[in-house]
Coordinates of C-alpha atoms in Angstrom, one line a residue:
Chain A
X1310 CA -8.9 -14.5 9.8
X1311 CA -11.9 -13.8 7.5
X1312 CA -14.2 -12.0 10.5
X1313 CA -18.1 -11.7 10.3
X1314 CA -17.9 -8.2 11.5
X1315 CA -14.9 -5.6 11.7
X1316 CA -15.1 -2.8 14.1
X1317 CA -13.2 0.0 13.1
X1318 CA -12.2 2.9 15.9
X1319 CA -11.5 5.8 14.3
X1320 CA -12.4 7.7 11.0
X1321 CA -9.5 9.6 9.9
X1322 CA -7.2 8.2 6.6
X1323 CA -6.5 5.1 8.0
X1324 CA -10.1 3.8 9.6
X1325 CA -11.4 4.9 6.5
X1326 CA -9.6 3.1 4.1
X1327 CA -9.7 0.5 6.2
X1328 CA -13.4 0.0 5.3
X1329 CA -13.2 1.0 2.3
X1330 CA -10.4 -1.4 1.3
X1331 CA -11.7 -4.4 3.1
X1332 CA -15.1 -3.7 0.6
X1333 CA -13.1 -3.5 -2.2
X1334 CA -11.1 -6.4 -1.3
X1335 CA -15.1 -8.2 -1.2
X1336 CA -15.6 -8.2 2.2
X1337 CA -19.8 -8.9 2.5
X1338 CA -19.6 -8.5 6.8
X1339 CA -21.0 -6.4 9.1
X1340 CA -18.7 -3.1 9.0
X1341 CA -18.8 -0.2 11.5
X1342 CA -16.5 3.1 12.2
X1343 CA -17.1 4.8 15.4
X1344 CA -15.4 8.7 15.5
X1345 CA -16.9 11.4 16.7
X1346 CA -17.0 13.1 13.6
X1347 CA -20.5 12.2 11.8
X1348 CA -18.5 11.9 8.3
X1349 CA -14.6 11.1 7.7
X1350 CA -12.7 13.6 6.4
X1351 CA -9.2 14.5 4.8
X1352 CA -7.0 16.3 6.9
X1353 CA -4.3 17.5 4.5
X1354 CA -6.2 20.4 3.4
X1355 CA -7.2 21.6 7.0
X1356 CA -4.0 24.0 7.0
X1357 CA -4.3 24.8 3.3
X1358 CA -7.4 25.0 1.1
X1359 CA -10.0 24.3 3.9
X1360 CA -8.4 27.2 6.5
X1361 CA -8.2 29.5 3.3
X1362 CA -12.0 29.2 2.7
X1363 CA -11.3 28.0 -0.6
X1364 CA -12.9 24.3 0.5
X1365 CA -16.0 23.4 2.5
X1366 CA -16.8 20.5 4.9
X1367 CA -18.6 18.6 1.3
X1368 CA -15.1 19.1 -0.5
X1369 CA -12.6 17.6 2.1
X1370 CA -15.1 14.6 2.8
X1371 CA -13.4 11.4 2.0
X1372 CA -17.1 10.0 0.6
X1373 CA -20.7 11.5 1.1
X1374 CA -22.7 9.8 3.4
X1375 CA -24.6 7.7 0.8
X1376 CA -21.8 5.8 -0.3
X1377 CA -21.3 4.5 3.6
X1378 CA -25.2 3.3 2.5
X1379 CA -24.1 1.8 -0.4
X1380 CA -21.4 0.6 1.0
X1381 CA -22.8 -1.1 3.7
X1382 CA -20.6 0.8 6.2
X1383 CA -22.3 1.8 9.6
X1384 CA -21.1 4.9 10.7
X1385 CA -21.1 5.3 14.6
X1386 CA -21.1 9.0 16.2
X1387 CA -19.2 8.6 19.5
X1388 CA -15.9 8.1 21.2
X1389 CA -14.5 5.0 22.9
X1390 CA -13.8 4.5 26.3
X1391 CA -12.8 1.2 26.7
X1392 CA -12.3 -2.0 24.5
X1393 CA -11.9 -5.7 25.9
X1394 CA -9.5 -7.6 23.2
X1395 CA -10.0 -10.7 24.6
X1396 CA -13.9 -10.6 23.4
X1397 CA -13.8 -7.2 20.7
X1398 CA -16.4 -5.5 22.9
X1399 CA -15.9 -1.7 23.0
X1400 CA -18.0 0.7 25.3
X1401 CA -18.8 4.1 24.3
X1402 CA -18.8 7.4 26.0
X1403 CA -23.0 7.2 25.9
X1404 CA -22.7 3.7 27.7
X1405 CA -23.6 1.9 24.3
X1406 CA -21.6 -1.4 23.7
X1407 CA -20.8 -2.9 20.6
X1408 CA -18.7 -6.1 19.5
X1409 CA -17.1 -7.0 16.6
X1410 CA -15.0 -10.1 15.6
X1411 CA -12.4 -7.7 14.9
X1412 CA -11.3 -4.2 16.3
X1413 CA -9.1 -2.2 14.0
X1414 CA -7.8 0.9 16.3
X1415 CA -7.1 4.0 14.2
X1416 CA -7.2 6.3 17.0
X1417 CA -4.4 8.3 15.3
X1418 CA -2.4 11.1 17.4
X1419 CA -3.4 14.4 19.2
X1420 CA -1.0 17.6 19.2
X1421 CA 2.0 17.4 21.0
X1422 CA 1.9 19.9 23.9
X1423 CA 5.3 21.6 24.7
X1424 CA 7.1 20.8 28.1
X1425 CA 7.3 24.7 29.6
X1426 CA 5.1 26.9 31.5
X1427 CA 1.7 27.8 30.0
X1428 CA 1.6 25.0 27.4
X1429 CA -1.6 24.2 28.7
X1430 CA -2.9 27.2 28.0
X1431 CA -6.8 26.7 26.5
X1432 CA -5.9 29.7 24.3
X1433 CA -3.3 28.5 22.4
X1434 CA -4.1 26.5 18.8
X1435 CA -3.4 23.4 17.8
X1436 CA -4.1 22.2 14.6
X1437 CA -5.7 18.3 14.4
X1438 CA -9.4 18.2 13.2
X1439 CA -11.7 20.4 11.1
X1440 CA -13.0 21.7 14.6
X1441 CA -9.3 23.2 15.7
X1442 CA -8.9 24.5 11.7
X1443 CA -12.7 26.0 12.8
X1444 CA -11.2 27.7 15.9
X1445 CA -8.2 29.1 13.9
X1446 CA -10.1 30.5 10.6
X1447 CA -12.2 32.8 12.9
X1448 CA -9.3 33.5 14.6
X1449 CA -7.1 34.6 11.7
X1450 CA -9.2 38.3 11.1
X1451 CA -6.8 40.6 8.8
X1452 CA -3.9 42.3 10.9
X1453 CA -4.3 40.0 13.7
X1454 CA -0.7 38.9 15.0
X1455 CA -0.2 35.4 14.9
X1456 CA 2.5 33.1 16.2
X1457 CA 3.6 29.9 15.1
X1458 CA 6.1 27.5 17.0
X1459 CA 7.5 24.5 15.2
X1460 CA 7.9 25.4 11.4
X1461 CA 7.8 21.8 10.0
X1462 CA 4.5 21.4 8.0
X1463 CA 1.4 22.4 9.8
X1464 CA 3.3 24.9 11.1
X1465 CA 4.8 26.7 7.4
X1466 CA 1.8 25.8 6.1
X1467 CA -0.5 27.3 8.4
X1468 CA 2.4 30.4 7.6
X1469 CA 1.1 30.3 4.5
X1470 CA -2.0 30.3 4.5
X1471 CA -2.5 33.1 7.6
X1472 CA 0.0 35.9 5.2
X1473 CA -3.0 35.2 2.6
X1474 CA -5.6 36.1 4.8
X1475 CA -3.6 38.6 6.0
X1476 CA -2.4 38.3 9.5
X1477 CA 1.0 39.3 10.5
X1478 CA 2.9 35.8 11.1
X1479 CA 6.0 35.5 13.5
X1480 CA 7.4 31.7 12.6
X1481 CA 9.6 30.5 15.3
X1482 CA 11.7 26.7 15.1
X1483 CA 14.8 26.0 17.2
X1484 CA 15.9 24.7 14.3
X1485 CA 17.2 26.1 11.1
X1486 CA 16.3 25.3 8.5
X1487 CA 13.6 22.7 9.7
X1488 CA 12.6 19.7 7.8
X1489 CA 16.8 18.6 6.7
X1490 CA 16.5 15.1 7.5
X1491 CA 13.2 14.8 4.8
X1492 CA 14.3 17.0 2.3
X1493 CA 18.1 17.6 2.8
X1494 CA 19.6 20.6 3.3
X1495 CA 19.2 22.1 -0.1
X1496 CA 15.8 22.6 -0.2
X1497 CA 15.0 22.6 3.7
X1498 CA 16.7 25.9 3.6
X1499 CA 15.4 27.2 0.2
X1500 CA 12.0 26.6 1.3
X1501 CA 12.2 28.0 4.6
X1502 CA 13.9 31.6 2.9
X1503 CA 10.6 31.6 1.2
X1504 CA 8.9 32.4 4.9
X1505 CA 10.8 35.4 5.3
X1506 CA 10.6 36.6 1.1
X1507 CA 7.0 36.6 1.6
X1508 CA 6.9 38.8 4.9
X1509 CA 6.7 36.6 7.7
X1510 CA 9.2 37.2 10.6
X1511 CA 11.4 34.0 11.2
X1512 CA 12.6 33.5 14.3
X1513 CA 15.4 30.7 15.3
X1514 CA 15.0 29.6 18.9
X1515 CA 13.4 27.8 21.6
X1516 CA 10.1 28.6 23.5
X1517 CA 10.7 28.8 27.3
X1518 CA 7.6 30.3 28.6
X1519 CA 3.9 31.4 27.1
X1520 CA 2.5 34.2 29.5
X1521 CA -1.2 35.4 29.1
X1522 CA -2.6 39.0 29.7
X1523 CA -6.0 39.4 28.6
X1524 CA -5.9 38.6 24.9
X1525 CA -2.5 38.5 24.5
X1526 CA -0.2 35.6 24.8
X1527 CA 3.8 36.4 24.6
X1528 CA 6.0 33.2 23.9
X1529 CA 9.2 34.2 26.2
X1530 CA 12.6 32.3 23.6
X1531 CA 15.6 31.5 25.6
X1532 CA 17.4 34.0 23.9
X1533 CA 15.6 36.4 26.2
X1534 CA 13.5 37.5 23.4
X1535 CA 9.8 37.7 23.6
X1536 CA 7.1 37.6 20.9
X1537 CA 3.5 39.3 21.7
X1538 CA 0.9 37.6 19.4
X1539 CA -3.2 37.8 19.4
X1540 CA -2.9 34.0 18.7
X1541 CA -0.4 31.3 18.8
X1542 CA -0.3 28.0 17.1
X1543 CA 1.8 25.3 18.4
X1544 CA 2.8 22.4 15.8
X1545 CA 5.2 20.9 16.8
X1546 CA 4.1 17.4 16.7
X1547 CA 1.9 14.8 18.1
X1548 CA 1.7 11.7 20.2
X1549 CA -0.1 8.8 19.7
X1550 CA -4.1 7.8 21.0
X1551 CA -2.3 4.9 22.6
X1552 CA -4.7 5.6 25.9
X1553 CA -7.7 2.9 25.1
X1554 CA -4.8 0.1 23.7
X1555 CA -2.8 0.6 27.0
X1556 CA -5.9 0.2 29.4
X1557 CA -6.8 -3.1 27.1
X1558 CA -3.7 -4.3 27.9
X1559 CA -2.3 -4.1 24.4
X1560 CA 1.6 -4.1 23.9
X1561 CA 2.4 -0.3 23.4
X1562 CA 5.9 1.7 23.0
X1563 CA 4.8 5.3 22.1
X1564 CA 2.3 3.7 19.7
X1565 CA 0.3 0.6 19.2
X1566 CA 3.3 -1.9 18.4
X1567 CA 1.7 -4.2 15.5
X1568 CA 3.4 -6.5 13.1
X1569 CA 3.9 -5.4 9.3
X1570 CA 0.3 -6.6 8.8
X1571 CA -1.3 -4.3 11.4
X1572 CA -2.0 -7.1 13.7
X1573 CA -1.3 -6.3 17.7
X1574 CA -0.4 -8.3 20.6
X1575 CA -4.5 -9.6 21.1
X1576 CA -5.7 -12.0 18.4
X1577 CA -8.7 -10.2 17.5
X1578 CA -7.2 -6.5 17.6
X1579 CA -5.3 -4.4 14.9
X1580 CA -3.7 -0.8 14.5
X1581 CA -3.2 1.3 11.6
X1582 CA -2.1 4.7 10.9
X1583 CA -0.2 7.5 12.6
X1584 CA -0.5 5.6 16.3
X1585 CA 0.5 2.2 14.8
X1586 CA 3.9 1.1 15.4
X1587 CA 5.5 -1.7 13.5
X1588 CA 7.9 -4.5 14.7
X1589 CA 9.8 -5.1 12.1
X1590 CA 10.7 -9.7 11.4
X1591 CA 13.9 -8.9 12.7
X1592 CA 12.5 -7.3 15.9
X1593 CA 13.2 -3.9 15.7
X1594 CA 11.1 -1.1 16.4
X1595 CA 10.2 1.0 13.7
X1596 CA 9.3 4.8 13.7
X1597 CA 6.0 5.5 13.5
X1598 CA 4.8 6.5 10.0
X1599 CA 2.9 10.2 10.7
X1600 CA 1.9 10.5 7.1
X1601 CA -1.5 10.8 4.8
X1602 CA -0.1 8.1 2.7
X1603 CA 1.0 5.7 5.3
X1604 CA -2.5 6.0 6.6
X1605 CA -3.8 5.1 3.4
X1606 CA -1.5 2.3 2.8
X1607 CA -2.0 0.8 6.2
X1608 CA -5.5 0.3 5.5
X1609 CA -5.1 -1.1 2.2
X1610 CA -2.6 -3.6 4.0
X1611 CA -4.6 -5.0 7.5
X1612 CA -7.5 -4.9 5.1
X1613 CA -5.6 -7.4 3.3
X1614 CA -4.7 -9.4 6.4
X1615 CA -7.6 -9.6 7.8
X1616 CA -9.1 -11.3 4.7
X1617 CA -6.4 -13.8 4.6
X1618 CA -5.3 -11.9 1.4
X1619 CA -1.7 -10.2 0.7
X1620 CA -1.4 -6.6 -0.5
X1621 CA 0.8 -5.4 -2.8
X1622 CA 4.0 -4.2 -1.1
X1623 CA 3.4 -0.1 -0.5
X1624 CA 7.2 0.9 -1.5
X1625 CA 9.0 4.0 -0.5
X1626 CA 7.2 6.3 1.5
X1627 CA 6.1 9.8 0.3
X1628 CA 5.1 12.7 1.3
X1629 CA 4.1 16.3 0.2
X1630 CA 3.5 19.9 1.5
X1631 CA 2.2 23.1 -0.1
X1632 CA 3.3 26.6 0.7
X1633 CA 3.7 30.1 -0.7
X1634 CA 2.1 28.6 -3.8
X1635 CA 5.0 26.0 -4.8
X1636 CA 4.5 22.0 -4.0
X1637 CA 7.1 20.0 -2.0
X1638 CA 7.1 16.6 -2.3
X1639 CA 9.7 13.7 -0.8
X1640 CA 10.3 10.1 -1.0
X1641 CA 12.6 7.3 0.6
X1642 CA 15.3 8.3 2.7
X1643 CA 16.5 11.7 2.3
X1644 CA 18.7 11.3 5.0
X1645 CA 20.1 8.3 4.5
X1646 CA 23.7 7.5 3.9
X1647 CA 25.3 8.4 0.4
X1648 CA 25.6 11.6 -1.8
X1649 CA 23.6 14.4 -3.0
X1650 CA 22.5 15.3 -6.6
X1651 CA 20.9 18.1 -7.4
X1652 CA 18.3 19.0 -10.8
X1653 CA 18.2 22.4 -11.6
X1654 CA 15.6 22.9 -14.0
X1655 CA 15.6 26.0 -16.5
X1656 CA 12.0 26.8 -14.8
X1657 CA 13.9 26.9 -11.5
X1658 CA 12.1 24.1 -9.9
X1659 CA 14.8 21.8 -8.2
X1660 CA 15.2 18.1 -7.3
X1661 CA 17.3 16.6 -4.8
X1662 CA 18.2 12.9 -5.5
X1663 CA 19.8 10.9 -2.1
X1664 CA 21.8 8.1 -3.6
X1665 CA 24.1 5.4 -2.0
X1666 CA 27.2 3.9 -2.1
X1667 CA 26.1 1.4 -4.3
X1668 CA 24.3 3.7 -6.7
X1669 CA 20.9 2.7 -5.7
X1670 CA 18.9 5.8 -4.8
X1671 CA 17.8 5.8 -1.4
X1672 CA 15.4 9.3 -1.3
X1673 CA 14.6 11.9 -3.7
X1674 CA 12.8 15.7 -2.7
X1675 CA 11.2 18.3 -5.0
X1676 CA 10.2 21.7 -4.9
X1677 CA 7.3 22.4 -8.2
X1678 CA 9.3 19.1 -9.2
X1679 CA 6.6 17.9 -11.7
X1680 CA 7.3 13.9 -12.4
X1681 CA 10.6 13.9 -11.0
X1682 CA 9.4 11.9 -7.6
X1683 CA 6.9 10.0 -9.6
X1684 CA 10.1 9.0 -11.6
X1685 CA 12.3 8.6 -8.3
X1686 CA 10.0 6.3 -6.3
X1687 CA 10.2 3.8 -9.6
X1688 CA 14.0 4.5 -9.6
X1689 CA 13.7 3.6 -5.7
X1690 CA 11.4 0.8 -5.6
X1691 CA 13.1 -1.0 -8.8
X1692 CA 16.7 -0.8 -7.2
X1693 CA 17.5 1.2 -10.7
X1694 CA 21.3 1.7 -11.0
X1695 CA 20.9 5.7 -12.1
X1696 CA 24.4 7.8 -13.1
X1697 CA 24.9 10.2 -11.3
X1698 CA 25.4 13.3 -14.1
X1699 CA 22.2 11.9 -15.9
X1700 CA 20.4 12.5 -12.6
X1701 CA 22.0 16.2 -12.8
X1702 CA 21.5 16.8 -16.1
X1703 CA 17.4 18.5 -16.7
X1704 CA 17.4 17.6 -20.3
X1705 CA 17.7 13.6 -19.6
X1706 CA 13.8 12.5 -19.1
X1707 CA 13.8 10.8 -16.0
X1708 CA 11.1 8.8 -17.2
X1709 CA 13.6 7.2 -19.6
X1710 CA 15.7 6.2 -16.2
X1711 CA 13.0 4.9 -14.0
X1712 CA 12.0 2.3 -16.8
Chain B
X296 CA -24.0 12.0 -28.4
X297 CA -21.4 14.7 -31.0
X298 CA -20.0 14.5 -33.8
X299 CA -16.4 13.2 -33.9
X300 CA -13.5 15.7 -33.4
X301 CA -10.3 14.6 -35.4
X302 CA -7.3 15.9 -33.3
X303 CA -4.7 15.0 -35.7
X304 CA -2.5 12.3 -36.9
X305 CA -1.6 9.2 -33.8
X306 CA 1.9 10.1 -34.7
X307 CA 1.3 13.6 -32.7
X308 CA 1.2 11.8 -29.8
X309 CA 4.3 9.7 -28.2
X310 CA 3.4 6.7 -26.3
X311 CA 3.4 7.2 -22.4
X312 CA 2.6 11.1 -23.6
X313 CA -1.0 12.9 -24.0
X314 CA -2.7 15.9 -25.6
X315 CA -5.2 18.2 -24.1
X316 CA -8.5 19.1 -26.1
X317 CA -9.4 22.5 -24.9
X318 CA -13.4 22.6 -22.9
X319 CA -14.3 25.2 -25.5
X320 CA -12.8 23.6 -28.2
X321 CA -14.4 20.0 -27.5
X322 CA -17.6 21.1 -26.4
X323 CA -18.0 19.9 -23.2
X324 CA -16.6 23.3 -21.7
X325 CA -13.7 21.0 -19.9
X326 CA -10.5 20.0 -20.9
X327 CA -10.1 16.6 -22.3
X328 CA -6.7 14.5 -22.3
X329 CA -6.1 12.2 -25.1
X330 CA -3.3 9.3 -23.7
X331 CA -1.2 7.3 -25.7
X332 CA -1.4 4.2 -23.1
X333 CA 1.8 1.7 -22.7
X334 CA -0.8 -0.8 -24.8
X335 CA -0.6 1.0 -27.8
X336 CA -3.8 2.3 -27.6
X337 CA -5.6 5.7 -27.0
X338 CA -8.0 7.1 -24.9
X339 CA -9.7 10.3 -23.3
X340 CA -10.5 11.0 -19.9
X341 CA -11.6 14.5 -18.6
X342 CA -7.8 16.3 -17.6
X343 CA -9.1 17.3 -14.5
X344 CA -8.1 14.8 -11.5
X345 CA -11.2 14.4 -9.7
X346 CA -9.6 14.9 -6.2
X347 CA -7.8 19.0 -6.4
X348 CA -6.5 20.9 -9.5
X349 CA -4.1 19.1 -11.3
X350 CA -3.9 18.3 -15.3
X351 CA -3.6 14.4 -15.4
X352 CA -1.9 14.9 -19.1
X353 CA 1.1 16.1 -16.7
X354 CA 0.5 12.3 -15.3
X355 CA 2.9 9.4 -15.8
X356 CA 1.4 6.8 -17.5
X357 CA 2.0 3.4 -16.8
X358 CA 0.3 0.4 -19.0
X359 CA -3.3 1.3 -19.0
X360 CA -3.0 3.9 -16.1
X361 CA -2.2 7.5 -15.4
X362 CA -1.3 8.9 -11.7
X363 CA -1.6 12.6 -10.9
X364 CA 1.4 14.7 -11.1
X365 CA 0.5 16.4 -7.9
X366 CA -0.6 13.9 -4.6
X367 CA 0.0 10.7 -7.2
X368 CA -4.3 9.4 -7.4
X369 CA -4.5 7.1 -10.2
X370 CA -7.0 6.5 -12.9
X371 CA -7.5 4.0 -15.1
X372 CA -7.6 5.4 -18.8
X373 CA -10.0 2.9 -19.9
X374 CA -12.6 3.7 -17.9
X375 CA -11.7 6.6 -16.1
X376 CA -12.1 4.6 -12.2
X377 CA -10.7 6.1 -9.4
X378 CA -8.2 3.5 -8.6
X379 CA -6.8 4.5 -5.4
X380 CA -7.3 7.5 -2.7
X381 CA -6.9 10.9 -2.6
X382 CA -9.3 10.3 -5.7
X383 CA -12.4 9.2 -5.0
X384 CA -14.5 9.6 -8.1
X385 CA -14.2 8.8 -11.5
X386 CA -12.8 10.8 -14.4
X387 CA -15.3 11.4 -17.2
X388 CA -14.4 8.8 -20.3
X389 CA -14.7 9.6 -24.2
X390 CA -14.6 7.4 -26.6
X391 CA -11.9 7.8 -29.0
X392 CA -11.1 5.6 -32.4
X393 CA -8.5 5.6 -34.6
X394 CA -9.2 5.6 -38.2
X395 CA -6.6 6.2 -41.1
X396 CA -3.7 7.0 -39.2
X397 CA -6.0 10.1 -37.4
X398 CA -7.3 10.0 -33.8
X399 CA -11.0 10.5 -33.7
X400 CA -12.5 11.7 -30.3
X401 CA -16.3 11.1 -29.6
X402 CA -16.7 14.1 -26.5
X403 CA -19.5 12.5 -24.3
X404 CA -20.8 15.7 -21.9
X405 CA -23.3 15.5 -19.3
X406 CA -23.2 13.1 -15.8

């Protein structure tokens, strides 16, 4: 469509490489973010390095302010509170207007509150932005008691990271072990053993109630069993910014439905990142992608269509977490149809390959697995035809099979 | 600009494979990764990638390209470039030659 001026909403992964792709890609136009955050930043390390102390606001910056500058990228302070597709014109909270040729929405997702009684609680954390990971470092004193519900990856990362500062950590999931359908069940439940190795109480259940007296907050399970805490973190998901595309009258389906170029249902509008949904050719509705590196790849990709240009194809998704000092990683389908091998290497890191029927591999998952997914998502991407027992077997280079 | 550092023969390296010159050993006080590229060629790029802690001679290589062994940046072992996110800044280059069958690496310190 080759705009004159893009209008990005949103500066988290996916506005930001937005921008920064269309640039690289050559785009000479007039270039804006708007997010209330005066610099966009990288959220992975919010319930990791950041939390720990370890990295300041300067290290989890996705550029310094003078490349934006250089760049020729205006960065807007503010929030949105209403966009008209028809003409790109976009009205902030301060009354300001601005118009663009083109609106990309990456208005991302917010935490996902839990249906019961005192969910709404002002107390409780949530983990999102480098304000909330703010909120929870002062929080997280030494010998403070701290509860976590939902014990996929903010949550057992945030597990992590409160033992080392040294708060005693209750970990509670209805599910055990969490995280099976993107790792398998082999490491799902070796990595969730590690929670309780290191000293943190897990808990299998489901939260019914969160009750408040003074400074402490009990989360009431079904079981009947309650669990006093001096703070509570609830990660157990989000939901998608889909408020400002609904009242434009985009098309929306528990996310901004776009095709596989990022473009919506209004000519001049497009959505990328974790509250884009894509419609596949075939007209299926696909999950929406909640990853860093979807966000990244969705940039790269309605950068690309917006130019007129076409990106390379971003191949199977991946994904990684760290924890208790070891580094998970995933890619493809780890819970897609076939067989399981496992890699047991003599260092007692472990891959899990997912292959099907036809021998193709459809996922692979790593714990401190080195090359092995770098090796996998070639394996994946190339439709590679792998034996099963070389896949086993930790003295066959998997570099040797992905070529 | 330093004298040349011969780090041994280019059969001690297998293509798609690197080497790491110790900081204290090179001079510049940081690690330096000698690649054998998928061209043939070698080159040196600081080990560190740019974005956390990771040793990018743990990389795979691919052609004239390494990618991260930990949240899979790439670089470009020509030049060092950042070639796509989490990395956003370049790894330091060093010239290397080949000469007589040895590899010769020039350590170039400083911004």
């Amino acid at each position: 469509m080759n705009p004159a001026s893009v209008l990005v909403i949103g500066g988290g992964l996916a506005g930001y490489n937005t921008a920064r792709e269309l640039r690289a890609r050559g785009y000479a136009g007039a270039l804006s973010i708007v997010d209330p955050a005066p610099l966009p930043y990288d959220r992975p390390p919010l319930s990791k390095e950041y939390l720990l102390g370890r990295r300041g606001v300067a290290d989890i910056e996705l550029s310094p302010a003078a490349w934006f500058s250089e760049q020729g990228i205006t960065l807007v302070t503010g929030s949105v509170v209403a966009l008209d597709a028809a003409t790109g014109t976009v009205v902030l909270e301060n009354g300001q207007t601005l118009n663009a040729d083109a609106v990309v929405l990456a208005t991302g997702g917010s935490a996902r509150r839990l249906p019961i009684p005192g969910a709404r609680d002002p107390a409780l954390f949530e983990l999102r932005t480098m304000a909330d990971a703010d909120r929870l470092r002062v929080a997280l004193a030494p010998g403070i008691r701290l509860a976590i519900i939902g014990a996929g990856l903010i949550g057992a990362e945030v597990a992590s990271a409160a033992l080392e500062l040294g708060a005693t950590v209750v970990l509670i999931d209805p599910i055990d072990p969490p995280l099976v359908p993107a790792l398998g069940p082999e490491l799902a439940t070796r990595l969730h053993l590690m929670h309780a190795d290191r000293g943190i109480e897990v808990l299998t259940g489901l939260p019914v109630e969160i009750t408040a007296e003074g400074p402490v907050r009990t989360v009431h399970l079904e079981s009947g069993r309650s669990i006093e805490a001096d703070a509570v973190l609830v990660g157990v998901g989000i939901v998608p910014n889909t408020a400002l595309a609904e009242t434009a009258g985009l098309e929306t389906d528990n996310g901004i439905i776009i095709d596989p170029h990022g473009r919506t249902s209004a000519p001049r509008v497009f959505a990328v990142g974790d509250v884009a949904r894509i419609r596949a050719a075939d007209g299926h509705l696909e999950r929406r992608a909640e990853h860093w590196e979807n966000a990244r790849n969705a940039g790269a990709v309605t950068a690309a269509a917006l130019l007129g240009q076409n990106p390379a194809s971003p191949g199977a998704p991946w994904f990684w977490s760290d924890r208790h000092g070891v580094h998970v990683e995933g890619v493809g389908d780890m819970a897609a149809p076939g067989t399981s091998v496992v890699r047991s290497n003599p260092d007692g890191s472990q891959v899990v390959f997912r292959l099907a029927a036809d021998g193709t591999m459809a996922g692979a998952a790593s714990i401190d697995g080195g090359l092995a997914i770098r090796a996998a998502r070639r394996i994946i991407d190339r439709r590679i035809v792998v034996a099963a027992d070389l896949l086993a077997d930790p003295a066959v280079d998997l570099r040797k099979l992905a070529r | 600009m330093s004298d040349p550092i011969n780090v041994g023969s280019v059969d001690a390296i297998d293509e798609g494979e690197a080497m790491v010159v110790p900081g204290d050993e090179n001079g510049t006080g940081e690690d330096i990764a000698i690649f054998h590229a998928e061209d043939g060629n070698f080159y040196a790029i600081n080990d560190e990638c740019t974005h956390e802690t990771a040793s990018l001679a743990e990389g795979w290589v691919e052609g004239t390209e390494v990618e991260c062994p930990v949240h899979s940046a790439r670089f470009c072992l020509k030049t060092g470039a950042a070639l796509c996110l989490p990395a956003t800044v370049a790894a330091r280059s060093h010239k290397v030659e080949v000469k007589d069958g040895e590899i010769l690496l020039f350590p170039h310190a400083g911004a």
